[in-house]
mmCIF file of C-alpha atoms and ligand atoms in Angstrom:
data_model
loop_
_atom_site.group_PDB
_atom_site.id
_atom_site.type_symbol
_atom_site.label_atom_id
_atom_site.label_comp_id
_atom_site.label_asym_id
_atom_site.label_seq_id
_atom_site.Cartn_x
_atom_site.Cartn_y
_atom_site.Cartn_z
ATOM 1 C CA UNK G 1 -6.642 -29.200 -0.970
ATOM 2 C CA UNK G 2 -5.497 -27.694 2.277
ATOM 3 C CA UNK G 3 -3.270 -24.667 2.019
ATOM 4 C CA UNK G 4 -1.507 -23.107 5.004
ATOM 5 C CA UNK G 5 -2.881 -19.639 5.799
ATOM 6 C CA UNK G 6 -0.605 -17.345 3.835
ATOM 7 C CA UNK G 7 -0.646 -13.648 3.109
ATOM 8 C CA UNK G 8 0.937 -11.828 0.248
ATOM 9 C CA UNK G 9 0.708 -8.104 -0.247
ATOM 10 C CA UNK G 10 2.710 -5.452 -1.961
ATOM 11 C CA UNK G 11 3.212 -1.765 -2.519
ATOM 12 C CA UNK G 12 4.700 0.101 -5.437
ATOM 13 C CA UNK G 13 7.817 2.143 -4.586
ATOM 14 C CA UNK G 14 6.771 5.368 -6.272
ATOM 15 C CA UNK G 15 7.238 7.850 -3.445
ATOM 16 C CA UNK G 16 7.564 8.347 0.286
ATOM 17 C CA UNK G 17 5.081 6.455 2.423
ATOM 18 C CA UNK G 18 2.545 8.584 4.262
ATOM 19 C CA UNK G 19 -0.153 8.459 6.918
ATOM 20 C CA UNK G 20 -2.601 7.005 4.397
ATOM 21 C CA UNK G 21 -0.330 3.987 3.885
ATOM 22 C CA UNK G 22 0.129 3.619 7.616
ATOM 23 C CA UNK G 23 -3.557 3.585 8.516
ATOM 24 C CA UNK G 24 -4.805 2.053 5.278
ATOM 25 C CA UNK G 25 -2.373 -0.857 5.027
ATOM 26 C CA UNK G 26 0.744 -1.056 7.155
ATOM 27 C CA UNK G 27 -0.915 -1.322 10.577
ATOM 28 C CA UNK G 28 -3.049 -4.076 9.178
ATOM 29 C CA UNK G 29 -0.027 -5.872 7.680
ATOM 30 C CA UNK G 30 1.753 -5.743 11.023
ATOM 31 C CA UNK G 31 -1.286 -7.165 12.793
ATOM 32 C CA UNK G 32 -1.437 -10.193 10.494
ATOM 33 C CA UNK G 33 2.093 -11.341 11.254
ATOM 34 C CA UNK G 34 1.158 -13.552 14.185
ATOM 35 C CA UNK G 35 -1.633 -15.477 12.505
ATOM 36 C CA UNK G 36 -0.320 -16.031 8.957
ATOM 37 C CA UNK G 37 2.837 -16.786 7.040
ATOM 38 C CA UNK G 38 3.355 -13.319 5.618
ATOM 39 C CA UNK G 39 5.088 -12.228 2.447
ATOM 40 C CA UNK G 40 5.431 -8.475 1.991
ATOM 41 C CA UNK G 41 6.832 -7.313 -1.279
ATOM 42 C CA UNK G 42 8.043 -4.079 -2.820
ATOM 43 C CA UNK G 43 6.396 -4.214 -6.234
ATOM 44 C CA UNK G 44 9.159 -2.566 -8.243
ATOM 45 C CA UNK G 45 8.162 -4.178 -11.549
ATOM 46 C CA UNK G 46 4.676 -2.775 -11.051
ATOM 47 C CA UNK G 47 6.224 0.649 -10.478
ATOM 48 C CA UNK G 48 8.257 0.195 -13.647
ATOM 49 C CA UNK G 49 5.055 -0.367 -15.656
ATOM 50 C CA UNK G 50 3.981 3.202 -14.939
ATOM 51 C CA UNK G 51 7.395 4.871 -14.445
ATOM 52 C CA UNK G 52 9.305 3.223 -17.308
ATOM 53 C CA UNK G 53 10.192 6.522 -18.914
ATOM 54 C CA UNK G 54 11.958 7.741 -15.789
ATOM 55 C CA UNK G 55 12.607 4.798 -13.462
ATOM 56 C CA UNK G 56 15.635 6.267 -11.697
ATOM 57 C CA UNK G 57 13.943 6.821 -8.354
ATOM 58 C CA UNK G 58 12.467 3.334 -7.980
ATOM 59 C CA UNK G 59 15.588 1.904 -6.354
ATOM 60 C CA UNK G 60 15.834 4.604 -3.695
ATOM 61 C CA UNK G 61 12.093 4.513 -2.954
ATOM 62 C CA UNK G 62 12.407 0.752 -2.537
ATOM 63 C CA UNK G 63 14.978 1.157 0.231
ATOM 64 C CA UNK G 64 12.986 3.941 1.860
ATOM 65 C CA UNK G 65 9.760 1.923 1.745
ATOM 66 C CA UNK G 66 11.369 -1.039 3.444
ATOM 67 C CA UNK G 67 12.802 1.258 6.143
ATOM 68 C CA UNK G 68 9.292 2.631 6.680
ATOM 69 C CA UNK G 69 7.796 -0.857 6.895
ATOM 70 C CA UNK G 70 10.348 -1.899 9.486
ATOM 71 C CA UNK G 71 9.856 1.270 11.493
ATOM 72 C CA UNK G 72 6.112 0.727 11.833
ATOM 73 C CA UNK G 73 6.429 -2.818 13.078
ATOM 74 C CA UNK G 74 6.913 -5.256 10.221
ATOM 75 C CA UNK G 75 9.229 -7.791 11.760
ATOM 76 C CA UNK G 76 11.748 -9.522 9.494
ATOM 77 C CA UNK G 77 11.836 -12.447 11.944
ATOM 78 C CA UNK G 78 8.139 -13.046 11.381
ATOM 79 C CA UNK G 79 7.539 -11.844 7.829
ATOM 80 C CA UNK G 80 9.334 -12.393 4.581
ATOM 81 C CA UNK G 81 10.173 -8.919 3.293
ATOM 82 C CA UNK G 82 11.526 -8.791 -0.234
ATOM 83 C CA UNK G 83 11.710 -7.007 -3.568
ATOM 84 C CA UNK G 84 9.733 -8.401 -6.493
ATOM 85 C CA UNK G 85 12.454 -8.017 -9.124
ATOM 86 C CA UNK G 86 14.981 -9.899 -6.962
ATOM 87 C CA UNK G 87 12.847 -13.025 -7.328
ATOM 88 C CA UNK G 88 12.889 -13.812 -11.053
ATOM 89 C CA UNK G 89 10.081 -16.348 -10.662
ATOM 90 C CA UNK G 90 7.603 -13.419 -10.652
ATOM 91 C CA UNK G 91 8.445 -12.636 -14.243
ATOM 92 C CA UNK G 92 8.441 -16.352 -15.048
ATOM 93 C CA UNK G 93 4.972 -17.027 -13.706
ATOM 94 C CA UNK G 94 3.693 -13.818 -15.288
ATOM 95 C CA UNK G 95 4.719 -15.216 -18.661
ATOM 96 C CA UNK G 96 2.922 -18.502 -18.099
ATOM 97 C CA UNK G 97 -0.241 -16.815 -16.836
ATOM 98 C CA UNK G 98 -0.234 -14.431 -19.783
ATOM 99 C CA UNK G 99 -0.740 -17.412 -22.066
ATOM 100 C CA UNK G 100 -4.024 -18.311 -20.418
ATOM 101 C CA UNK G 101 -5.501 -14.948 -19.433
ATOM 102 C CA UNK G 102 -8.191 -13.872 -21.894
ATOM 103 C CA UNK G 103 -7.634 -10.369 -23.217
ATOM 104 C CA UNK G 104 -11.201 -9.180 -22.523
ATOM 105 C CA UNK G 105 -10.724 -9.847 -18.790
ATOM 106 C CA UNK G 106 -7.954 -7.264 -18.790
ATOM 107 C CA UNK G 107 -9.614 -4.762 -21.073
ATOM 108 C CA UNK G 108 -12.734 -4.568 -18.928
ATOM 109 C CA UNK G 109 -10.830 -4.165 -15.660
ATOM 110 C CA UNK G 110 -12.228 -0.961 -14.098
ATOM 111 C CA UNK G 111 -8.928 0.150 -12.562
ATOM 112 C CA UNK G 112 -7.247 -0.057 -15.950
ATOM 113 C CA UNK G 113 -9.889 2.083 -17.595
ATOM 114 C CA UNK G 114 -9.750 4.541 -14.720
ATOM 115 C CA UNK G 115 -5.952 4.890 -14.884
ATOM 116 C CA UNK G 116 -6.018 5.474 -18.610
ATOM 117 C CA UNK G 117 -8.559 8.220 -18.041
ATOM 118 C CA UNK G 118 -6.919 9.850 -15.036
ATOM 119 C CA UNK G 119 -3.199 9.538 -15.529
ATOM 120 C CA UNK G 120 -1.981 12.295 -17.759
ATOM 121 C CA UNK G 121 1.492 13.104 -18.930
ATOM 122 C CA UNK G 122 2.623 9.573 -19.673
ATOM 123 C CA UNK G 123 1.764 6.857 -22.092
ATOM 124 C CA UNK G 124 0.171 3.932 -20.332
ATOM 125 C CA UNK G 125 -1.308 2.388 -23.451
ATOM 126 C CA UNK G 126 1.249 -0.384 -23.311
ATOM 127 C CA UNK G 127 1.129 -4.139 -23.424
ATOM 128 C CA UNK G 128 2.792 -4.294 -19.994
ATOM 129 C CA UNK G 129 0.387 -1.941 -18.285
ATOM 130 C CA UNK G 130 -2.613 -3.843 -19.603
ATOM 131 C CA UNK G 131 -1.104 -6.944 -18.010
ATOM 132 C CA UNK G 132 -0.619 -5.262 -14.628
ATOM 133 C CA UNK G 133 -3.196 -7.542 -12.950
ATOM 134 C CA UNK G 134 -1.589 -10.643 -14.472
ATOM 135 C CA UNK G 135 1.678 -9.793 -12.741
ATOM 136 C CA UNK G 136 -0.266 -9.154 -9.564
ATOM 137 C CA UNK G 137 -1.873 -12.603 -9.887
ATOM 138 C CA UNK G 138 1.593 -14.090 -10.359
ATOM 139 C CA UNK G 139 2.774 -12.349 -7.159
ATOM 140 C CA UNK G 140 -0.044 -13.859 -5.159
ATOM 141 C CA UNK G 141 0.075 -17.306 -6.739
ATOM 142 C CA UNK G 142 3.837 -17.770 -6.366
ATOM 143 C CA UNK G 143 3.415 -18.029 -2.597
ATOM 144 C CA UNK G 144 0.089 -19.835 -2.878
ATOM 145 C CA UNK G 145 -1.379 -17.051 -0.778
ATOM 146 C CA UNK G 146 -4.792 -17.777 0.697
ATOM 147 C CA UNK G 147 -5.564 -14.180 1.593
ATOM 148 C CA UNK G 148 -4.568 -10.750 0.383
ATOM 149 C CA UNK G 149 -5.045 -7.597 2.451
ATOM 150 C CA UNK G 150 -6.255 -4.933 0.051
ATOM 151 C CA UNK G 151 -7.970 -1.599 0.037
ATOM 152 C CA UNK G 152 -11.299 -1.172 -1.735
ATOM 153 C CA UNK G 153 -9.632 0.114 -4.877
ATOM 154 C CA UNK G 154 -7.727 -3.154 -5.349
ATOM 155 C CA UNK G 155 -10.757 -5.451 -5.177
ATOM 156 C CA UNK G 156 -11.195 -5.732 -8.982
ATOM 157 C CA UNK G 157 -7.552 -6.814 -9.297
ATOM 158 C CA UNK G 158 -8.013 -9.486 -6.704
ATOM 159 C CA UNK G 159 -11.156 -10.727 -8.427
ATOM 160 C CA UNK G 160 -9.110 -11.101 -11.607
ATOM 161 C CA UNK G 161 -6.468 -13.038 -9.695
ATOM 162 C CA UNK G 162 -9.170 -15.391 -8.464
ATOM 163 C CA UNK G 163 -10.398 -15.909 -12.018
ATOM 164 C CA UNK G 164 -6.875 -16.635 -13.220
ATOM 165 C CA UNK G 165 -6.423 -19.143 -10.381
ATOM 166 C CA UNK G 166 -9.661 -20.896 -11.324
ATOM 167 C CA UNK G 167 -8.622 -20.996 -14.946
ATOM 168 C CA UNK G 168 -5.205 -22.478 -14.177
ATOM 169 C CA UNK G 169 -6.575 -25.020 -11.702
ATOM 170 C CA UNK G 170 -9.332 -25.995 -14.144
ATOM 171 C CA UNK G 171 -7.043 -26.372 -17.154
ATOM 172 C CA UNK G 172 -4.333 -28.316 -15.313
ATOM 173 C CA UNK G 173 -4.642 -29.290 -11.664
ATOM 174 C CA UNK G 174 -5.413 -27.535 -8.384
ATOM 175 C CA UNK G 175 -2.010 -26.083 -7.641
ATOM 176 C CA UNK G 176 -3.362 -22.817 -6.217
ATOM 177 C CA UNK G 177 -5.793 -21.703 -3.509
ATOM 178 C CA UNK G 178 -8.310 -19.006 -4.435
ATOM 179 C CA UNK G 179 -7.016 -15.964 -2.568
ATOM 180 C CA UNK G 180 -9.665 -14.131 -0.599
ATOM 181 C CA UNK G 181 -9.587 -10.400 0.011
ATOM 182 C CA UNK G 182 -9.017 -9.196 3.539
ATOM 183 C CA UNK G 183 -10.611 -5.807 3.333
ATOM 184 C CA UNK G 184 -8.733 -3.279 5.388
ATOM 185 C CA UNK G 185 -11.025 -1.755 7.994
ATOM 186 C CA UNK G 186 -9.294 1.484 7.404
ATOM 187 C CA UNK G 187 -9.894 4.480 9.523
ATOM 188 C CA UNK G 188 -9.953 6.489 6.321
ATOM 189 C CA UNK G 189 -7.750 9.506 6.500
ATOM 190 C CA UNK G 190 -8.238 12.336 4.064
ATOM 191 C CA UNK G 191 -5.401 14.355 2.635
ATOM 192 C CA UNK G 192 -4.571 17.907 3.715
ATOM 193 C CA UNK G 193 -6.964 19.256 1.089
ATOM 194 C CA UNK G 194 -9.852 16.905 1.988
ATOM 195 C CA UNK G 195 -9.290 14.705 -1.061
ATOM 196 C CA UNK G 196 -7.999 11.152 -0.795
ATOM 197 C CA UNK G 197 -4.441 11.210 0.613
ATOM 198 C CA UNK G 198 -2.212 10.475 -2.332
ATOM 199 C CA UNK G 199 1.251 11.075 -3.592
ATOM 200 C CA UNK G 200 -0.051 12.422 -6.871
ATOM 201 C CA UNK G 201 -2.132 15.105 -5.152
ATOM 202 C CA UNK G 202 0.818 16.167 -2.973
ATOM 203 C CA UNK G 203 -1.560 16.372 -0.005
ATOM 204 C CA UNK G 204 0.126 13.940 2.360
ATOM 205 C CA UNK G 205 2.138 13.870 5.561
ATOM 206 C CA UNK G 206 5.021 11.459 5.076
ATOM 207 C CA UNK G 207 6.081 9.089 7.826
ATOM 208 C CA UNK G 208 9.509 10.669 7.496
ATOM 209 C CA UNK G 209 8.398 14.317 7.701
ATOM 210 C CA UNK G 210 10.264 16.232 10.431
ATOM 211 C CA UNK G 211 8.250 18.331 12.930
ATOM 212 C CA UNK G 212 8.783 21.631 11.075
ATOM 213 C CA UNK G 213 7.441 20.111 7.867
ATOM 214 C CA UNK G 214 4.457 18.658 9.712
ATOM 215 C CA UNK G 215 3.672 22.034 11.219
ATOM 216 C CA UNK G 216 3.858 23.749 7.848
ATOM 217 C CA UNK G 217 1.570 21.190 6.243
ATOM 218 C CA UNK G 218 -0.967 21.241 9.064
ATOM 219 C CA UNK G 219 -1.063 25.041 8.941
ATOM 220 C CA UNK G 220 -2.321 24.782 5.367
ATOM 221 C CA UNK G 221 -5.159 22.366 6.121
ATOM 222 C CA UNK G 222 -8.750 23.240 5.339
ATOM 223 C CA UNK G 223 -10.887 23.719 8.451
ATOM 224 C CA UNK G 224 -14.613 24.167 9.045
ATOM 225 C CA UNK G 225 -15.448 26.457 6.151
ATOM 226 C CA UNK G 226 -18.452 27.955 7.948
ATOM 227 C CA UNK G 227 -16.244 29.314 10.671
ATOM 228 C CA UNK G 228 -14.967 32.682 9.561
ATOM 229 C CA UNK G 229 -14.146 34.583 12.730
ATOM 230 C CA UNK G 230 -12.592 33.324 15.922
ATOM 231 C CA UNK G 231 -15.843 34.200 17.696
ATOM 232 C CA UNK G 232 -17.900 31.907 15.421
ATOM 233 C CA UNK G 233 -18.644 28.561 17.036
ATOM 234 C CA UNK G 234 -16.969 25.775 15.051
ATOM 235 C CA UNK G 235 -18.323 22.461 13.782
ATOM 236 C CA UNK G 236 -15.696 19.818 14.487
ATOM 237 C CA UNK G 237 -17.718 17.186 12.616
ATOM 238 C CA UNK G 238 -17.166 19.199 9.421
ATOM 239 C CA UNK G 239 -13.480 19.775 9.986
ATOM 240 C CA UNK G 240 -10.663 17.587 8.733
ATOM 241 C CA UNK G 241 -8.304 18.964 11.374
ATOM 242 C CA UNK G 242 -10.643 17.538 13.962
ATOM 243 C CA UNK G 243 -10.692 14.129 12.306
ATOM 244 C CA UNK G 244 -6.901 14.117 12.549
ATOM 245 C CA UNK G 245 -7.201 14.963 16.259
ATOM 246 C CA UNK G 246 -9.484 11.948 16.565
ATOM 247 C CA UNK G 247 -6.795 9.699 15.056
ATOM 248 C CA UNK G 248 -3.632 11.142 16.546
ATOM 249 C CA UNK G 249 -4.576 13.125 19.619
ATOM 250 C CA UNK G 250 -7.298 11.122 21.372
ATOM 251 C CA UNK G 251 -6.183 12.363 24.798
ATOM 252 C CA UNK G 252 -7.245 15.934 24.075
ATOM 253 C CA UNK G 253 -10.165 15.178 21.800
ATOM 254 C CA UNK G 254 -12.965 16.087 24.182
ATOM 255 C CA UNK G 255 -11.289 19.351 25.115
ATOM 256 C CA UNK G 256 -10.648 20.334 21.496
ATOM 257 C CA UNK G 257 -14.229 19.549 20.566
ATOM 258 C CA UNK G 258 -15.697 21.529 23.420
ATOM 259 C CA UNK G 259 -13.469 24.555 22.941
ATOM 260 C CA UNK G 260 -14.090 24.592 19.192
ATOM 261 C CA UNK G 261 -17.877 24.467 19.577
ATOM 262 C CA UNK G 262 -17.828 27.282 22.089
ATOM 263 C CA UNK G 263 -15.407 29.438 20.143
ATOM 264 C CA UNK G 264 -12.817 29.248 22.847
ATOM 265 C CA UNK G 265 -10.176 27.789 20.543
ATOM 266 C CA UNK G 266 -8.983 29.392 17.337
ATOM 267 C CA UNK G 267 -8.093 27.277 14.324
ATOM 268 C CA UNK G 268 -4.484 28.423 14.357
ATOM 269 C CA UNK G 269 -3.948 27.185 17.908
ATOM 270 C CA UNK G 270 -5.927 24.064 17.206
ATOM 271 C CA UNK G 271 -3.595 23.275 14.328
ATOM 272 C CA UNK G 272 -0.505 23.946 16.395
ATOM 273 C CA UNK G 273 -1.775 21.508 18.946
ATOM 274 C CA UNK G 274 -2.423 18.899 16.222
ATOM 275 C CA UNK G 275 0.997 19.411 14.654
ATOM 276 C CA UNK G 276 2.588 18.770 18.052
ATOM 277 C CA UNK G 277 0.559 15.603 18.575
ATOM 278 C CA UNK G 278 1.407 14.344 15.098
ATOM 279 C CA UNK G 279 5.095 15.034 15.577
ATOM 280 C CA UNK G 280 4.971 13.087 18.868
ATOM 281 C CA UNK G 281 3.124 10.251 17.166
ATOM 282 C CA UNK G 282 5.667 10.024 14.372
ATOM 283 C CA UNK G 283 8.786 10.597 16.501
ATOM 284 C CA UNK G 284 9.388 6.955 17.478
ATOM 285 C CA UNK G 285 8.745 5.865 13.886
ATOM 286 C CA UNK G 286 11.267 8.400 12.603
ATOM 287 C CA UNK G 287 13.811 7.255 15.134
ATOM 288 C CA UNK G 288 13.453 3.591 14.189
ATOM 289 C CA UNK G 289 13.598 4.521 10.557
ATOM 290 C CA UNK G 290 16.891 6.345 11.031
ATOM 291 C CA UNK G 291 18.370 3.379 12.803
ATOM 292 C CA UNK G 292 17.238 0.967 10.069
ATOM 293 C CA UNK G 293 18.778 3.220 7.448
ATOM 294 C CA UNK G 294 22.146 3.217 9.204
ATOM 295 C CA UNK G 295 24.743 0.890 7.770
ATOM 296 C CA UNK G 296 23.106 -1.518 5.409
ATOM 297 C CA UNK G 297 20.514 -3.009 7.715
ATOM 298 C CA UNK G 298 17.800 -2.705 5.083
ATOM 299 C CA UNK G 299 20.009 -4.551 2.635
ATOM 300 C CA UNK G 300 20.508 -7.348 5.128
ATOM 301 C CA UNK G 301 16.782 -7.707 5.725
ATOM 302 C CA UNK G 302 16.177 -7.840 2.003
ATOM 303 C CA UNK G 303 18.878 -10.378 1.418
ATOM 304 C CA UNK G 304 17.421 -12.779 3.969
ATOM 305 C CA UNK G 305 13.871 -12.111 2.739
ATOM 306 C CA UNK G 306 14.808 -12.683 -0.879
ATOM 307 C CA UNK G 307 16.390 -16.032 -0.048
ATOM 308 C CA UNK G 308 13.235 -17.176 1.725
ATOM 309 C CA UNK G 309 10.952 -15.851 -1.007
ATOM 310 C CA UNK G 310 13.008 -17.510 -3.719
ATOM 311 C CA UNK G 311 12.821 -20.873 -2.008
ATOM 312 C CA UNK G 312 9.036 -20.678 -1.770
ATOM 313 C CA UNK G 313 8.709 -19.364 -5.323
ATOM 314 C CA UNK G 314 10.936 -22.069 -6.781
ATOM 315 C CA UNK G 315 8.800 -24.751 -5.173
ATOM 316 C CA UNK G 316 5.650 -23.325 -6.760
ATOM 317 C CA UNK G 317 7.279 -22.972 -10.154
ATOM 318 C CA UNK G 318 8.269 -26.621 -10.139
ATOM 319 C CA UNK G 319 4.655 -27.581 -9.373
ATOM 320 C CA UNK G 320 3.547 -25.333 -12.205
ATOM 321 C CA UNK G 321 5.972 -26.846 -14.682
ATOM 322 C CA UNK G 322 4.803 -30.311 -13.707
ATOM 323 C CA UNK G 323 1.174 -29.231 -14.140
ATOM 324 C CA UNK G 324 1.786 -27.802 -17.617
ATOM 325 C CA UNK G 325 3.950 -30.812 -18.474
ATOM 326 C CA UNK G 326 7.145 -28.893 -19.183
HETATM 327 N N1 LIG S 401 -1.044 -3.125 -7.222
HETATM 328 C C1 LIG S 401 -0.723 -2.895 -5.851
HETATM 329 C C2 LIG S 401 -0.732 -1.380 -5.582
HETATM 330 O O1 LIG S 401 -0.560 -0.590 -6.464
HETATM 331 C C3 LIG S 401 0.634 -3.436 -5.497
HETATM 332 C C4 LIG S 401 0.709 -4.911 -5.655
HETATM 333 C C5 LIG S 401 1.484 -5.577 -6.528
HETATM 334 C C6 LIG S 401 -0.019 -5.889 -4.904
HETATM 335 N N2 LIG S 401 1.312 -6.923 -6.400
HETATM 336 C C7 LIG S 401 0.404 -7.145 -5.433
HETATM 337 C C8 LIG S 401 -0.967 -5.831 -3.888
HETATM 338 C C9 LIG S 401 -0.119 -8.342 -4.939
HETATM 339 C C10 LIG S 401 -1.483 -7.033 -3.393
HETATM 340 C C11 LIG S 401 -1.078 -8.264 -3.931
HETATM 341 O O2 LIG S 401 -0.878 -0.983 -4.448
HETATM 342 FE FE1 SF4 S 402 -11.403 22.638 13.104
HETATM 343 FE FE2 SF4 S 402 -9.966 23.022 15.264
HETATM 344 FE FE3 SF4 S 402 -10.844 25.119 13.857
HETATM 345 FE FE4 SF4 S 402 -12.512 23.638 15.277
HETATM 346 S S1 SF4 S 402 -10.866 24.883 16.079
HETATM 347 S S2 SF4 S 402 -12.845 24.349 13.182
HETATM 348 S S3 SF4 S 402 -11.636 21.606 15.060
HETATM 349 S S4 SF4 S 402 -9.411 23.581 13.184
#
């Protein structure tokens, strides 16, 4: 079977988007728009699986996420941008796939075990959360996606999706392509505290942070820990501030490096300089974001995207119902 090159990817609306999302996913998503049919989805049901006790913020984060996507270059003329729960076929296919997904496949999923271990303060020992990857498979399969851009951490989920595809195609008929992972060549960015940048660690710079907030956050960053006095030569290769300069201030990189090594630049000034560069880098994004949030432009994008997504999803569901003889 020949399937048209199609991308589906999604993000959970659980908080403001930050530099990690930008470099780890969004730039990549934007770059795929010219060579694939692209479906980009706000995975609000997936957010509900972990936030079900207090889901009130999901709706607002959904709107904010879409504004962020649009402001970094996702183009609603090229890509179908939509919200998972607005396309009821996701829940429908999830139900069908849940009939044929063996329980042990889900129980041995490493991300599931890891989340149960690491997430504290809420009860994730639920039937729904165990089935998280089944819903993800449904997302991908509904658009008969041939490729899925994912970060390293999502690879086990995608492998499960491929297994579910093979199982469906083998039991019935080859309705679905096996989606292949497009691994994001991410210029990994660490959080302000040198751990992975993540909402739950509170160590991020949001795409929507105003300059004063950026400056405050950068001021608190960890630098080269061997450098104690201004007169000590610094080691930029061991300094996270420097790796941010590399990403966001390439024009002054050589100068910063040289001055740091020769103790001609203090960390406080170095951070001020970075905060300025970051604010400049994010300024056009913030501006676009504001303009997308004016009126109900986000709502209009979503309405058009949902209509397109629903049409594609309905077509797949009718193939599925034929295949399972319903
Ligand atoms: N699980 C993904 C995340 O937490 C979000 C997601 C939902 C997704 N459905 C998907 C990603 C389908 C890729 C494909 O980031
Ligand atoms: Fe890091 Fe800049 Fe300080 Fe050098 S001067 S150690 S690069 S913060």
